[in-house]
Each structure stands twice: as C-alpha cells, then as structure tokens.
C-alpha positions as semicolon CSV with decimal commas, in nm:
position;residue;x (nm);y (nm);z (nm)
1;M;4,970;22,681;12,998
2;L;4,593;22,645;12,971
3;G;4,529;22,347;13,197
4;H;4,814;22,322;13,445
5;H;4,938;22,684;13,432
6;Y;5,299;22,565;13,419
7;T;5,372;22,845;13,171
8;R;5,209;23,180;13,099
9;T;5,251;23,236;12,724
10;F;5,276;23,030;12,406
11;L;5,635;23,152;12,364
12;E;5,729;23,033;12,711
13;T;5,548;22,706;12,644
14;A;5,740;22,652;12,319
15;V;6,071;22,700;12,497
16;A;5,978;22,468;12,785
17;S;5,852;22,202;12,543
18;M;6,164;22,214;12,328
19;N;6,390;22,193;12,633
20;A;6,191;21,892;12,756
21;G;6,247;21,708;12,428
22;C;5,904;21,756;12,273
23;N;5,919;21,786;11,895
24;L;5,559;21,749;11,780
25;E;5,250;21,950;11,870
26;L;4,884;21,860;11,839
27;S;4,793;22,216;11,760
28;Y;4,475;22,418;11,784
29;G;4,527;22,555;11,432
30;M;4,795;22,688;11,203
31;R;4,750;23,047;11,324
32;N;4,721;22,975;11,695
33;N;4,960;22,713;11,824
34;V;5,265;22,685;12,043
35;F;5,535;22,583;11,799
36;M;5,467;22,877;11,565
37;H;5,658;23,072;11,832
38;I;5,977;22,873;11,781
39;P;6,131;23,127;11,537
40;K;6,085;23,403;11,794
41;A;6,234;23,183;12,066
42;L;6,531;23,122;11,835
43;D;6,575;23,496;11,766
44;M;6,566;23,570;12,137
45;G;6,824;23,305;12,215
46;N;6,591;23,095;12,430
47;I;6,672;22,791;12,218
48;T;6,963;22,716;11,987
49;L;6,967;22,627;11,620
50;Q;7,135;22,297;11,708
51;M;6,851;22,211;11,947
52;L;6,599;22,289;11,675
53;R;6,784;22,062;11,433
54;D;6,800;21,785;11,693
55;R;6,423;21,805;11,745
56;V;6,337;21,816;11,374
57;R;6,567;21,536;11,261
58;P;6,361;21,244;11,406
59;L;6,043;21,384;11,251
60;F;6,183;21,388;10,900
61;Y;6,358;21,056;10,952
62;T;6,022;20,902;11,037
63;R;5,855;21,066;10,737
64;M;6,130;20,932;10,512
65;R;6,084;20,582;10,652
66;L;5,712;20,611;10,576
67;G;5,796;20,700;10,215
68;E;5,629;21,042;10,225
69;F;5,895;21,190;9,995
70;D;5,893;20,902;9,746
71;P;5,681;20,880;9,431
72;P;5,350;20,705;9,511
73;A;5,444;20,409;9,294
74;M;5,744;20,342;9,519
75;N;5,547;20,366;9,843
76;P;5,380;20,036;9,944
77;Y;5,142;20,225;10,178
78;S;4,986;20,403;9,878
79;A;4,819;20,081;9,766
80;L;4,640;20,024;10,097
81;D;4,268;20,093;10,126
82;L;3,994;20,028;10,383
83;S;3,949;19,670;10,268
84;V;4,285;19,587;10,424
85;V;4,199;19,727;10,768
86;Q;3,955;19,452;10,869
87;S;4,087;19,181;10,644
88;P;4,083;18,821;10,772
89;E;4,462;18,831;10,813
90;H;4,448;19,136;11,036
91;R;4,153;19,009;11,238
92;N;4,335;18,681;11,296
93;L;4,643;18,875;11,404
94;S;4,428;19,078;11,647
95;L;4,287;18,756;11,789
96;E;4,636;18,613;11,833
97;A;4,753;18,931;12,007
98;A;4,454;18,920;12,243
99;V;4,513;18,555;12,333
100;K;4,885;18,605;12,392
101;S;4,839;18,919;12,603
102;F;4,596;18,777;12,860
103;V;4,710;18,830;13,218
104;L;4,585;18,564;13,458
105;L;4,614;18,684;13,818
106;K;4,473;18,376;13,987
107;N;4,353;18,034;13,876
108;V;4,210;17,848;14,173
109;Q;4,195;17,472;14,120
110;G;4,276;17,512;13,751
111;T;3,936;17,654;13,662
112;L;4,076;17,797;13,340
113;P;4,094;17,734;13,056
114;L;3,735;17,633;12,991
115;R;3,758;17,329;12,765
116;A;3,484;17,274;12,511
117;Q;3,494;16,899;12,565
118;D;3,410;16,948;12,934
119;L;3,113;17,180;12,878
120;P;2,833;16,977;12,714
121;G;2,540;16,974;12,953
122;K;2,700;17,236;13,181
123;R;2,524;17,561;13,272
124;L;2,731;17,874;13,216
125;A;2,620;18,221;13,334
126;V;2,774;18,540;13,201
127;V;2,684;18,844;13,412
128;G;2,772;19,211;13,453
129;P;2,741;19,540;13,262
130;F;3,025;19,442;13,026
131;A;2,885;19,100;12,942
132;D;2,681;19,199;12,638
133;N;2,717;19,571;12,570
134;P;2,937;19,633;12,263
135;R;2,946;20,009;12,321
136;V;3,142;19,988;12,646
137;L;3,406;19,744;12,523
138;F;3,624;19,996;12,340
139;G;3,874;20,234;12,496
140;D;3,943;20,600;12,443
141;Y;4,066;20,668;12,086
142;A;3,982;20,310;11,987
143;P;3,841;20,240;11,642
144;V;3,504;20,068;11,634
145;P;3,499;19,766;11,403
146;E;3,207;19,656;11,195
147;P;2,930;19,513;11,417
148;R;2,964;19,165;11,267
149;Y;3,319;19,148;11,401
150;I;3,232;19,257;11,757
151;Y;3,217;18,968;12,000
152;T;3,091;19,052;12,345
153;P;3,172;18,799;12,620
154;R;2,818;18,668;12,594
155;R;2,834;18,625;12,218
156;G;3,172;18,454;12,240
157;L;3,070;18,217;12,519
158;E;2,753;18,122;12,335
159;T;2,971;17,957;12,071
160;L;3,069;17,696;12,332
161;P;2,868;17,373;12,373
162;A;2,708;17,487;12,699
163;N;2,374;17,619;12,819
164;V;2,454;17,990;12,849
165;S;2,239;18,231;13,051
166;F;2,289;18,607;13,078
167;A;2,217;18,877;13,335
168;A;2,354;19,231;13,308
169;G;2,259;19,329;13,663
170;C;2,309;19,691;13,563
171;R;2,292;19,823;13,210
172;E;2,577;20,074;13,222
173;P;2,925;20,079;13,384
174;R;2,816;20,339;13,643
175;C;2,584;20,068;13,781
176;Q;2,364;20,306;13,978
177;Q;2,057;20,085;13,936
178;Y;2,132;19,724;14,022
179;S;1,906;19,420;13,993
180;R;2,040;19,173;14,249
181;A;1,765;18,919;14,179
182;E;1,861;18,906;13,812
183;V;2,225;18,825;13,890
184;V;2,157;18,583;14,175
185;G;1,902;18,399;13,962
186;A;2,145;18,346;13,675
187;A;2,453;18,271;13,885
188;G;2,277;18,047;14,134
189;A;2,164;17,805;13,866
190;A;2,503;17,787;13,688
191;D;2,798;17,551;13,709
192;V;3,034;17,823;13,584
193;V;2,989;18,199;13,630
194;V;3,178;18,457;13,421
195;V;3,155;18,808;13,569
196;C;3,229;19,101;13,337
197;L;3,304;19,429;13,517
198;G;3,500;19,747;13,455
199;T;3,481;20,117;13,389
200;G;3,502;20,206;13,019
201;T;3,494;20,548;12,860
202;D;3,173;20,636;13,045
203;L;3,385;20,680;13,356
204;E;3,743;20,745;13,249
205;T;3,899;20,891;12,938
206;E;4,154;21,155;12,859
207;A;4,075;21,450;13,091
208;K;3,825;21,238;13,284
209;D;4,013;21,081;13,577
210;R;3,886;20,893;13,881
211;R;3,974;20,950;14,245
212;D;4,022;20,580;14,321
213;L;4,047;20,237;14,157
214;S;3,738;20,085;14,316
215;L;3,463;19,932;14,106
216;P;3,195;20,194;14,029
217;G;2,841;20,195;14,160
218;H;2,707;19,856;14,267
219;Q;2,961;19,654;14,067
220;L;3,140;19,519;14,376
221;E;2,805;19,410;14,518
222;L;2,727;19,245;14,186
223;L;3,056;19,054;14,200
224;Q;2,994;18,939;14,557
225;D;2,642;18,824;14,472
226;A;2,768;18,633;14,166
227;V;3,035;18,435;14,351
228;Q;2,852;18,351;14,675
C-alpha cells in the first residue's frame, strides 16, 4: 500500500495478504498495523473463518514447537544465554558451514587450494576494498561478532607460511578514489594474488537496489590491474 500502491487501505491490504497466504506481519505498532483489520474483513465477508484458522494454525504450531507454552523448566531454550552464541562449538560449526558452502566457478591449472606446504618463501598479495575492512564483510541484518573472531581475508592469509603484502586500492566498496600504483606494486611483486571485491551494505541492502550487477566504481579496473 505505501511503497508499491498495490492496495489503497489497510483493510484492503489485510484481505490481499490473507488471500496470498501471508500469516505474519512486521507491524508499525499495535494501534496502526494491517492485521488489526482482520476482524473487520471477517465481518464484511472478505475472508472466511476457515481461512483465518488456516493462517493461524502454523503460527501456534511453531510456537508450541519452540516451547513457548511450556513451563520454563521444561523448555531447553530457557537455559541459553549469550555465552552460547559465540561458543567454540558454534564458531567451529560456522567455519565448517563456510568451508562446505564455497562455490568455485573456475580453477585454472589447479591453482586452488593453496597448500601451506607449498607456500614457504612465496610472496602472496591480498588486494581490494574487501581485503582488510571488517565493516564491509557483513550483510544486511547480519550480527556482528566480537572483533577477536573477525577474520578478514588479509588476517586469515597472514596465518599461512608466506610473505603476505596488502593493498586496498580503494578504501570503500564504492571505489570512487582508486590508487592503481598501490595495487600494481603489490600484485606485480607477488607469486599469488588474491583479489577481494564486492558491494556490501554500502551499496545494496533492503530497499537499496542496484540497476546492474557490474562491479562498482573502479573495482573492475582494480581487478584488471591485479591480474595483468
């Protein structure tokens, strides 16, 4: 109603949402939201009582599965606190999920994986605006872990037995100001170059879309300079 003008009133929006299968609203407030108009829609015959029951049933089934109606002593979630969130077990599970979800689009001449036993004495350059900027590594609605648990590409690669150099080229994802000499200097002297590019929440989030999928600013130029 407000953004796309698909409907004109909250009542009309409630009916359209219910008919579309929506059963949960992220509301503006208890006195001013869409689903508070459901009783009126029901009285007017725009929706049926059976439809209302069908929409509500999954919500309460989920709440029951979460133990919300059980005594706290019976609910295992009641014993959880913040110490569990970033526990070693959960961080190890996150690491395992990251490793197993990598998508490798191309691997010319078997460049990857980088093997630690092959790196002593090698020069490794990590370049790009995402190479060592923790702030840009997290997505929209993502929690930010404690700083000691944040590993940028540069920090992670520096744990390898190689001579690691770093050049951001541009400090932010928009990459409006680009230092070609910085990137060429680091990449030209390296045996292996890791280029870290992207967009991040500076450029795209909920309600902040982009017109195309191209790399922003001078990032494409940075990539070309790094791999020449």
